[in-house]
Amino acid sequence: MVAPSSIPSLVPHGRTARRLEWRFLPVHVRRLVEQRCGSPVVEAISQGGGFTPAFASVLVCADGSRHFVKAASVQAQRAFAGSYRAEARTLAALPDGVPAPALRWVHEDDEWVALGLEHVEARTPGRPWDTADLARCVDALEQVAGALTPPPGRLLSGSGPAALADDLAAAPGYWEVPRVAAVAFPLLAERREQAARLAAGFGAATAGSTLVHTEVRDDNLLLASDGRTLVCDWAWPALGAAWVDTVLLMIGPRGDGLDVDEALAGARVTRDVRPSDVDALLALVTGMFLHSATMPVPTTSPHVREAQRWQAEVCWSWLCERRGWR
C-alpha cells in the first residue's frame, strides 16, 4: 500500500503551551517546591508541549539535581488542578511494569496542587514522525496494555476509572450538532450519517478490561536517553480495549504521512482487531475533534483549536480511506 500524503499543519509542535512560569508562582508555593526538591531552584525550564496553561517546568537546583514539577491554582486554574490531582492518584497506583515517570511527591491544599515527578533526560517523538520513533512508542503501549490488563485493584478502588463507553457516552451525538454538520470536509455531507452510525457503535467496539490512557500523542511521550519510552500525563484513564491507545497514537503519524495501517497490522495489540472496531473509534474521535474545533479559542491555549481541527481532518481522511469512501 502506498503511504498516505501528509496533511499540512500550522500547529507549532513543541511550542503550543502558554504556561505559568516559575517567577510568577506565589512565594510560598516556590518555597514549598524548593523544600520538596531539597535545594534552592536556580533555573526553571518551562515545557512548551501540550495545551494547558498550568505550571510545568524542569527545575534545576543549586545542588545540581533536576526535577519535573507541575502546579496549578485551585481557584484560578480549577480544571487543571483537578487533572493534576487525578494524575497524581493514577501515578501513585500504577504497577512497576508501566513505563511512566515516577511520582516523587504530591502537595494538595485549598489553594494549590503541586506534584514532583522523576526528571528524565529525554525528547518527545520528532515531528514529522518517523518509523523508528513510532516503533518505540508502539512497544511502550504494548507494555502498558500488558501491565494494565486487568488493572491492579488499587487503581479500581474508590470511584475508580469509568468505562470508556460511559466517559464518552455523549460523543456520538456530536455528529448531529449543527456546527459540526456544517464543517466542509470532502464527502462529509454525504458520509456524515454513515460516520454517525459507526460512532454510535463505539461502546461495544472498544469494550474491555484494560486501563487505557486515552490521550496518547507525541507531547505525552518521552523517548529517554537510557532507552526507555515513557507514557506521561495520566489524568484521564478509562477502562476499555487494550488496543485503543495504539490506534489513538497513530493519528499524528498518519497526518505526517506514515502508513499506520501497516503499523497496526504488525503490532501484537492491534493486528487481530476487527477493522470495523477501529473504524468505530475513528468515527467517534473525528466527531469529537470536529466538535471541539468549533469552540472558541481559549486565550490560554491559542493553538488547541487548530490542533483539534488538524486531528479531525487526519482521522476523517484515514476513515474514508479505510471504508473506501470516495
mmCIF file of C-alpha atoms in Angstrom:
data_model
loop_
_atom_site.group_PDB
_atom_site.id
_atom_site.type_symbol
_atom_site.label_atom_id
_atom_site.label_comp_id
_atom_site.label_asym_id
_atom_site.label_seq_id
_atom_site.Cartn_x
_atom_site.Cartn_y
_atom_site.Cartn_z
ATOM 1 C CA MET A 1 0.000 0.000 0.000
ATOM 2 C CA VAL A 2 1.236 3.471 -0.844
ATOM 3 C CA ALA A 3 1.797 5.613 2.234
ATOM 4 C CA PRO A 4 -0.698 8.487 2.562
ATOM 5 C CA SER A 5 0.294 12.044 1.840
ATOM 6 C CA SER A 6 0.957 14.197 4.865
ATOM 7 C CA ILE A 7 -1.665 16.761 5.849
ATOM 8 C CA PRO A 8 -0.232 20.262 6.339
ATOM 9 C CA SER A 9 -0.494 21.709 9.822
ATOM 10 C CA LEU A 10 0.083 25.157 11.279
ATOM 11 C CA VAL A 11 0.497 23.776 14.810
ATOM 12 C CA PRO A 12 3.961 24.703 16.198
ATOM 13 C CA HIS A 13 4.740 21.318 17.724
ATOM 14 C CA GLY A 14 6.645 21.584 20.993
ATOM 15 C CA ARG A 15 5.648 25.242 21.377
ATOM 16 C CA THR A 16 1.911 25.003 21.888
ATOM 17 C CA ALA A 17 1.635 25.706 25.618
ATOM 18 C CA ARG A 18 1.361 29.152 27.202
ATOM 19 C CA ARG A 19 2.314 28.190 30.739
ATOM 20 C CA LEU A 20 2.545 29.815 34.127
ATOM 21 C CA GLU A 21 6.246 30.439 34.790
ATOM 22 C CA TRP A 22 8.293 29.856 37.952
ATOM 23 C CA ARG A 23 8.792 33.543 38.780
ATOM 24 C CA PHE A 24 5.024 34.089 38.803
ATOM 25 C CA LEU A 25 4.252 31.358 41.335
ATOM 26 C CA PRO A 26 3.420 32.723 44.783
ATOM 27 C CA VAL A 27 6.430 32.918 47.099
ATOM 28 C CA HIS A 28 5.005 30.319 49.487
ATOM 29 C CA VAL A 29 4.494 27.856 46.608
ATOM 30 C CA ARG A 30 8.068 28.330 45.407
ATOM 31 C CA ARG A 31 9.362 27.773 48.935
ATOM 32 C CA LEU A 32 7.269 24.628 49.279
ATOM 33 C CA VAL A 33 8.592 23.259 45.986
ATOM 34 C CA GLU A 34 12.199 24.022 46.923
ATOM 35 C CA GLN A 35 11.671 22.279 50.269
ATOM 36 C CA ARG A 36 10.358 19.186 48.478
ATOM 37 C CA CYS A 37 13.217 19.307 45.977
ATOM 38 C CA GLY A 38 15.739 19.652 48.801
ATOM 39 C CA SER A 39 17.644 22.588 47.308
ATOM 40 C CA PRO A 40 17.015 26.148 46.038
ATOM 41 C CA VAL A 41 15.913 26.443 42.408
ATOM 42 C CA VAL A 42 18.454 28.227 40.209
ATOM 43 C CA GLU A 43 16.799 27.676 36.827
ATOM 44 C CA ALA A 44 13.305 26.795 35.609
ATOM 45 C CA ILE A 45 12.826 25.474 32.081
ATOM 46 C CA SER A 46 9.157 25.773 31.127
ATOM 47 C CA GLN A 47 7.848 22.906 28.994
ATOM 48 C CA GLY A 48 6.386 24.038 25.694
ATOM 49 C CA GLY A 49 4.406 20.935 24.724
ATOM 50 C CA GLY A 50 0.736 20.350 25.438
ATOM 51 C CA PHE A 51 -2.195 22.733 25.524
ATOM 52 C CA THR A 52 -2.685 23.643 29.190
ATOM 53 C CA PRO A 53 -1.628 26.875 30.923
ATOM 54 C CA ALA A 54 -0.714 25.379 34.290
ATOM 55 C CA PHE A 55 2.867 25.321 35.575
ATOM 56 C CA ALA A 56 5.066 22.519 34.196
ATOM 57 C CA SER A 57 8.817 23.012 34.335
ATOM 58 C CA VAL A 58 12.103 21.232 34.708
ATOM 59 C CA LEU A 59 13.686 22.769 37.797
ATOM 60 C CA VAL A 60 17.463 22.861 38.162
ATOM 61 C CA CYS A 61 18.528 23.152 41.783
ATOM 62 C CA ALA A 62 21.655 24.550 43.409
ATOM 63 C CA ASP A 63 22.821 21.037 44.310
ATOM 64 C CA GLY A 64 22.767 20.063 40.610
ATOM 65 C CA SER A 65 19.621 17.947 40.834
ATOM 66 C CA ARG A 66 16.794 18.227 38.320
ATOM 67 C CA HIS A 67 13.098 17.805 38.984
ATOM 68 C CA PHE A 68 9.977 17.912 36.829
ATOM 69 C CA VAL A 69 7.286 19.823 38.724
ATOM 70 C CA LYS A 70 3.686 20.645 37.882
ATOM 71 C CA ALA A 71 1.446 23.064 39.784
ATOM 72 C CA ALA A 72 -1.960 24.683 39.374
ATOM 73 C CA SER A 73 -4.052 27.140 41.347
ATOM 74 C CA VAL A 74 -7.250 25.612 42.695
ATOM 75 C CA GLN A 75 -9.117 28.881 42.207
ATOM 76 C CA ALA A 76 -7.651 30.334 39.005
ATOM 77 C CA GLN A 77 -6.977 27.015 37.234
ATOM 78 C CA ARG A 78 -9.553 24.724 38.792
ATOM 79 C CA ALA A 79 -9.849 22.272 35.882
ATOM 80 C CA PHE A 80 -6.089 21.857 35.632
ATOM 81 C CA ALA A 81 -5.681 21.473 39.391
ATOM 82 C CA GLY A 82 -8.262 18.705 39.166
ATOM 83 C CA SER A 83 -6.384 16.983 36.356
ATOM 84 C CA TYR A 84 -3.118 17.172 38.344
ATOM 85 C CA ARG A 85 -4.856 15.588 41.329
ATOM 86 C CA ALA A 86 -6.173 12.816 39.099
ATOM 87 C CA GLU A 87 -2.764 12.287 37.521
ATOM 88 C CA ALA A 88 -1.105 12.001 40.918
ATOM 89 C CA ARG A 89 -3.641 9.407 42.076
ATOM 90 C CA THR A 90 -3.131 7.318 38.956
ATOM 91 C CA LEU A 91 0.667 7.537 39.002
ATOM 92 C CA ALA A 92 0.769 6.512 42.654
ATOM 93 C CA ALA A 93 -1.230 3.374 41.850
ATOM 94 C CA LEU A 94 0.424 2.275 38.594
ATOM 95 C CA PRO A 95 2.269 -1.053 38.842
ATOM 96 C CA ASP A 96 6.001 -1.210 38.196
ATOM 97 C CA GLY A 97 5.545 -2.680 34.722
ATOM 98 C CA VAL A 98 4.007 0.505 33.334
ATOM 99 C CA PRO A 99 6.571 2.731 31.577
ATOM 100 C CA ALA A 100 5.656 6.062 33.165
ATOM 101 C CA PRO A 101 7.651 8.709 35.061
ATOM 102 C CA ALA A 102 7.828 8.003 38.784
ATOM 103 C CA LEU A 103 5.825 10.214 41.127
ATOM 104 C CA ARG A 104 8.136 11.650 43.822
ATOM 105 C CA TRP A 105 5.790 13.796 45.902
ATOM 106 C CA VAL A 106 2.399 15.488 45.944
ATOM 107 C CA HIS A 107 1.130 18.613 47.702
ATOM 108 C CA GLU A 108 -2.582 19.460 47.894
ATOM 109 C CA ASP A 109 -4.334 22.169 49.852
ATOM 110 C CA ASP A 110 -7.264 24.531 49.318
ATOM 111 C CA GLU A 111 -5.187 26.863 47.139
ATOM 112 C CA TRP A 112 -2.647 24.833 45.142
ATOM 113 C CA VAL A 113 -1.961 21.371 43.793
ATOM 114 C CA ALA A 114 1.654 20.514 43.015
ATOM 115 C CA LEU A 115 3.432 17.304 42.149
ATOM 116 C CA GLY A 116 7.047 16.385 41.646
ATOM 117 C CA LEU A 117 7.970 13.712 39.132
ATOM 118 C CA GLU A 118 11.099 11.911 38.097
ATOM 119 C CA HIS A 119 13.177 14.039 35.751
ATOM 120 C CA VAL A 120 14.091 12.097 32.624
ATOM 121 C CA GLU A 121 16.740 13.033 30.063
ATOM 122 C CA ALA A 122 14.565 12.556 27.033
ATOM 123 C CA ARG A 123 12.978 14.002 23.935
ATOM 124 C CA THR A 124 9.489 13.758 22.527
ATOM 125 C CA PRO A 125 8.990 11.949 19.205
ATOM 126 C CA GLY A 126 10.150 14.047 16.269
ATOM 127 C CA ARG A 127 7.692 15.827 14.018
ATOM 128 C CA PRO A 128 7.163 14.759 11.356
ATOM 129 C CA TRP A 129 7.023 11.288 12.856
ATOM 130 C CA ASP A 130 9.397 8.593 11.629
ATOM 131 C CA THR A 131 9.052 4.820 11.760
ATOM 132 C CA ALA A 132 11.766 4.326 14.391
ATOM 133 C CA ASP A 133 10.097 6.628 16.923
ATOM 134 C CA LEU A 134 6.718 5.104 16.151
ATOM 135 C CA ALA A 135 8.024 1.587 16.750
ATOM 136 C CA ARG A 136 9.399 2.612 20.163
ATOM 137 C CA CYS A 137 6.062 4.096 21.147
ATOM 138 C CA VAL A 138 4.083 1.079 19.941
ATOM 139 C CA ASP A 139 6.330 -1.159 22.049
ATOM 140 C CA ALA A 140 5.741 1.054 25.097
ATOM 141 C CA LEU A 141 1.975 0.886 24.665
ATOM 142 C CA GLU A 142 2.152 -2.903 24.444
ATOM 143 C CA GLN A 143 3.944 -2.842 27.810
ATOM 144 C CA VAL A 144 1.210 -0.589 29.190
ATOM 145 C CA ALA A 145 -1.538 -2.882 27.936
ATOM 146 C CA GLY A 146 0.184 -5.953 29.317
ATOM 147 C CA ALA A 147 0.650 -4.411 32.763
ATOM 148 C CA LEU A 148 -2.865 -2.959 32.959
ATOM 149 C CA THR A 149 -4.994 -5.875 31.708
ATOM 150 C CA PRO A 150 -6.646 -6.107 34.125
ATOM 151 C CA PRO A 151 -5.501 -3.145 36.212
ATOM 152 C CA PRO A 152 -4.479 -3.826 39.818
ATOM 153 C CA GLY A 153 -7.175 -3.377 42.437
ATOM 154 C CA ARG A 154 -5.662 -0.189 43.839
ATOM 155 C CA LEU A 155 -6.420 1.539 40.516
ATOM 156 C CA LEU A 156 -10.054 0.482 40.814
ATOM 157 C CA SER A 157 -10.586 1.477 44.436
ATOM 158 C CA GLY A 158 -12.976 4.266 45.397
ATOM 159 C CA SER A 159 -14.903 5.646 42.455
ATOM 160 C CA GLY A 160 -12.265 4.208 40.118
ATOM 161 C CA PRO A 161 -11.994 4.875 36.391
ATOM 162 C CA ALA A 162 -15.155 4.743 34.322
ATOM 163 C CA ALA A 163 -15.609 2.586 31.261
ATOM 164 C CA LEU A 164 -14.615 4.406 28.087
ATOM 165 C CA ALA A 165 -18.174 3.966 26.790
ATOM 166 C CA ASP A 166 -19.509 5.815 29.833
ATOM 167 C CA ASP A 167 -16.864 8.552 29.727
ATOM 168 C CA LEU A 168 -17.649 9.319 26.084
ATOM 169 C CA ALA A 169 -21.339 8.456 26.043
ATOM 170 C CA ALA A 170 -22.304 11.872 24.652
ATOM 171 C CA ALA A 171 -19.657 11.913 21.922
ATOM 172 C CA PRO A 172 -21.544 10.073 19.137
ATOM 173 C CA GLY A 173 -24.158 12.836 19.314
ATOM 174 C CA TYR A 174 -21.586 15.428 18.239
ATOM 175 C CA TRP A 175 -22.183 14.353 14.639
ATOM 176 C CA GLU A 176 -25.693 15.823 14.985
ATOM 177 C CA VAL A 177 -24.538 19.225 16.264
ATOM 178 C CA PRO A 178 -25.334 21.763 13.514
ATOM 179 C CA ARG A 179 -21.931 23.435 13.540
ATOM 180 C CA VAL A 180 -20.226 20.058 13.171
ATOM 181 C CA ALA A 181 -22.552 19.042 10.360
ATOM 182 C CA ALA A 182 -21.666 22.268 8.540
ATOM 183 C CA VAL A 183 -17.889 21.698 8.544
ATOM 184 C CA ALA A 184 -16.769 21.153 4.946
ATOM 185 C CA PHE A 185 -14.504 18.125 4.568
ATOM 186 C CA PRO A 186 -14.557 16.261 1.252
ATOM 187 C CA LEU A 187 -17.633 13.995 1.173
ATOM 188 C CA LEU A 188 -18.540 14.935 4.738
ATOM 189 C CA ALA A 189 -22.136 15.918 3.931
ATOM 190 C CA GLU A 190 -22.667 12.655 2.059
ATOM 191 C CA ARG A 191 -20.972 10.403 4.594
ATOM 192 C CA ARG A 192 -21.909 12.100 7.872
ATOM 193 C CA GLU A 193 -24.814 9.771 8.632
ATOM 194 C CA GLN A 194 -22.650 6.718 7.987
ATOM 195 C CA ALA A 195 -19.955 8.114 10.261
ATOM 196 C CA ALA A 196 -22.546 8.830 12.950
ATOM 197 C CA ARG A 197 -23.795 5.239 12.786
ATOM 198 C CA LEU A 198 -20.241 3.953 13.111
ATOM 199 C CA ALA A 199 -19.570 6.228 16.092
ATOM 200 C CA ALA A 200 -22.752 5.050 17.798
ATOM 201 C CA GLY A 201 -21.272 1.553 17.974
ATOM 202 C CA PHE A 202 -18.032 2.595 19.634
ATOM 203 C CA GLY A 203 -19.066 1.351 23.096
ATOM 204 C CA ALA A 204 -19.242 -2.301 22.054
ATOM 205 C CA ALA A 205 -16.229 -1.893 19.744
ATOM 206 C CA THR A 206 -13.930 -0.530 22.465
ATOM 207 C CA ALA A 207 -15.180 -2.521 25.483
ATOM 208 C CA GLY A 208 -12.500 -4.221 27.541
ATOM 209 C CA SER A 209 -10.804 -4.656 30.894
ATOM 210 C CA THR A 210 -7.626 -2.653 30.203
ATOM 211 C CA LEU A 211 -6.869 0.691 31.822
ATOM 212 C CA VAL A 212 -6.241 2.876 28.773
ATOM 213 C CA HIS A 213 -4.523 6.253 28.846
ATOM 214 C CA THR A 214 -6.891 7.897 26.266
ATOM 215 C CA GLU A 215 -4.595 10.860 25.415
ATOM 216 C CA VAL A 216 -1.618 9.243 23.723
ATOM 217 C CA ARG A 217 0.106 11.672 21.363
ATOM 218 C CA ASP A 218 3.647 12.958 20.830
ATOM 219 C CA ASP A 219 3.606 15.571 23.611
ATOM 220 C CA ASN A 220 2.658 12.869 26.149
ATOM 221 C CA LEU A 221 5.507 10.522 25.199
ATOM 222 C CA LEU A 222 9.171 10.650 26.208
ATOM 223 C CA LEU A 223 11.966 8.827 24.378
ATOM 224 C CA ALA A 224 14.568 8.628 27.126
ATOM 225 C CA SER A 225 18.316 8.579 26.528
ATOM 226 C CA ASP A 226 18.549 5.422 28.665
ATOM 227 C CA GLY A 227 16.380 3.522 26.150
ATOM 228 C CA ARG A 228 13.061 3.749 27.971
ATOM 229 C CA THR A 229 9.934 5.089 26.316
ATOM 230 C CA LEU A 230 7.629 6.671 28.872
ATOM 231 C CA VAL A 231 3.925 7.453 28.687
ATOM 232 C CA CYS A 232 3.121 10.684 30.567
ATOM 233 C CA ASP A 233 0.114 12.687 31.778
ATOM 234 C CA TRP A 234 -2.143 10.018 33.256
ATOM 235 C CA ALA A 235 -5.002 12.347 34.151
ATOM 236 C CA TRP A 236 -7.930 10.714 32.323
ATOM 237 C CA PRO A 237 -7.576 6.923 32.115
ATOM 238 C CA ALA A 238 -10.607 4.737 31.437
ATOM 239 C CA LEU A 239 -11.440 1.044 31.113
ATOM 240 C CA GLY A 240 -11.549 -0.180 27.544
ATOM 241 C CA ALA A 241 -9.980 -2.396 24.919
ATOM 242 C CA ALA A 242 -6.225 -2.948 25.056
ATOM 243 C CA TRP A 243 -5.773 -1.636 21.501
ATOM 244 C CA VAL A 244 -7.413 1.777 21.947
ATOM 245 C CA ASP A 245 -4.264 3.714 22.880
ATOM 246 C CA THR A 246 -2.274 2.277 19.987
ATOM 247 C CA VAL A 247 -4.900 3.397 17.479
ATOM 248 C CA LEU A 248 -5.033 6.877 19.025
ATOM 249 C CA LEU A 249 -1.225 7.054 18.840
ATOM 250 C CA MET A 250 -1.438 6.664 15.058
ATOM 251 C CA ILE A 251 -3.277 9.950 14.435
ATOM 252 C CA GLY A 252 -0.125 12.096 14.438
ATOM 253 C CA PRO A 253 1.974 9.679 12.367
ATOM 254 C CA ARG A 254 -0.886 9.253 9.871
ATOM 255 C CA GLY A 255 -1.134 13.021 9.472
ATOM 256 C CA ASP A 256 2.640 13.180 8.959
ATOM 257 C CA GLY A 257 2.439 10.697 6.081
ATOM 258 C CA LEU A 258 3.268 7.295 7.605
ATOM 259 C CA ASP A 259 1.457 4.101 6.634
ATOM 260 C CA VAL A 260 -0.096 3.479 10.026
ATOM 261 C CA ASP A 261 -2.346 0.648 8.860
ATOM 262 C CA GLU A 262 0.832 -1.314 8.201
ATOM 263 C CA ALA A 263 1.978 -0.459 11.734
ATOM 264 C CA LEU A 264 -1.358 -1.621 13.184
ATOM 265 C CA ALA A 265 -1.131 -4.879 11.238
ATOM 266 C CA GLY A 266 2.302 -5.549 12.704
ATOM 267 C CA ALA A 267 1.633 -4.661 16.340
ATOM 268 C CA ARG A 268 0.648 -7.503 18.684
ATOM 269 C CA VAL A 269 -2.045 -5.469 20.397
ATOM 270 C CA THR A 270 -3.823 -4.391 17.188
ATOM 271 C CA ARG A 271 -3.175 -6.965 14.472
ATOM 272 C CA ASP A 272 -6.205 -9.097 15.342
ATOM 273 C CA VAL A 273 -8.652 -6.255 15.999
ATOM 274 C CA ARG A 274 -11.690 -6.175 13.716
ATOM 275 C CA PRO A 275 -11.348 -3.342 11.166
ATOM 276 C CA SER A 276 -14.903 -2.221 11.897
ATOM 277 C CA ASP A 277 -13.987 -1.704 15.565
ATOM 278 C CA VAL A 278 -11.068 0.544 14.614
ATOM 279 C CA ASP A 279 -13.389 2.428 12.243
ATOM 280 C CA ALA A 280 -15.934 2.960 15.033
ATOM 281 C CA LEU A 281 -13.257 4.571 17.192
ATOM 282 C CA LEU A 282 -12.047 6.750 14.316
ATOM 283 C CA ALA A 283 -15.595 7.896 13.584
ATOM 284 C CA LEU A 284 -16.067 8.750 17.252
ATOM 285 C CA VAL A 285 -12.886 10.792 17.650
ATOM 286 C CA THR A 286 -13.436 12.564 14.311
ATOM 287 C CA GLY A 287 -16.749 13.865 15.627
ATOM 288 C CA MET A 288 -15.155 14.791 18.959
ATOM 289 C CA PHE A 289 -12.331 16.729 17.311
ATOM 290 C CA LEU A 290 -14.722 18.484 14.928
ATOM 291 C CA HIS A 291 -16.950 19.495 17.822
ATOM 292 C CA SER A 292 -14.031 20.805 19.893
ATOM 293 C CA ALA A 293 -12.506 22.639 16.934
ATOM 294 C CA THR A 294 -15.646 24.743 16.510
ATOM 295 C CA MET A 295 -15.487 26.050 20.077
ATOM 296 C CA PRO A 296 -13.984 29.488 20.897
ATOM 297 C CA VAL A 297 -10.201 29.656 21.089
ATOM 298 C CA PRO A 298 -9.107 29.981 24.743
ATOM 299 C CA THR A 299 -6.660 32.803 25.378
ATOM 300 C CA THR A 300 -4.544 30.480 27.499
ATOM 301 C CA SER A 301 -4.176 27.901 24.701
ATOM 302 C CA PRO A 302 -4.091 29.632 21.314
ATOM 303 C CA HIS A 303 -3.164 26.535 19.296
ATOM 304 C CA VAL A 304 -5.579 23.957 20.675
ATOM 305 C CA ARG A 305 -8.402 24.506 18.155
ATOM 306 C CA GLU A 306 -6.038 24.325 15.197
ATOM 307 C CA ALA A 307 -4.614 21.086 16.603
ATOM 308 C CA GLN A 308 -8.096 19.637 17.033
ATOM 309 C CA ARG A 309 -9.097 20.674 13.527
ATOM 310 C CA TRP A 310 -5.988 19.014 12.102
ATOM 311 C CA GLN A 311 -6.604 15.809 14.031
ATOM 312 C CA ALA A 312 -10.204 15.762 12.802
ATOM 313 C CA GLU A 313 -9.040 16.106 9.207
ATOM 314 C CA VAL A 314 -6.455 13.352 9.683
ATOM 315 C CA CYS A 315 -8.987 10.962 11.221
ATOM 316 C CA TRP A 316 -11.573 11.729 8.554
ATOM 317 C CA SER A 317 -9.106 11.141 5.727
ATOM 318 C CA TRP A 318 -7.981 7.900 7.341
ATOM 319 C CA LEU A 319 -11.537 6.707 7.925
ATOM 320 C CA CYS A 320 -12.547 7.483 4.338
ATOM 321 C CA GLU A 321 -9.601 5.504 3.024
ATOM 322 C CA ARG A 322 -10.314 2.543 5.282
ATOM 323 C CA ARG A 323 -14.014 2.491 4.342
ATOM 324 C CA GLY A 324 -13.442 3.080 0.638
ATOM 325 C CA TRP A 325 -15.411 6.322 0.730
ATOM 326 C CA ARG A 326 -14.556 8.344 -2.323
#
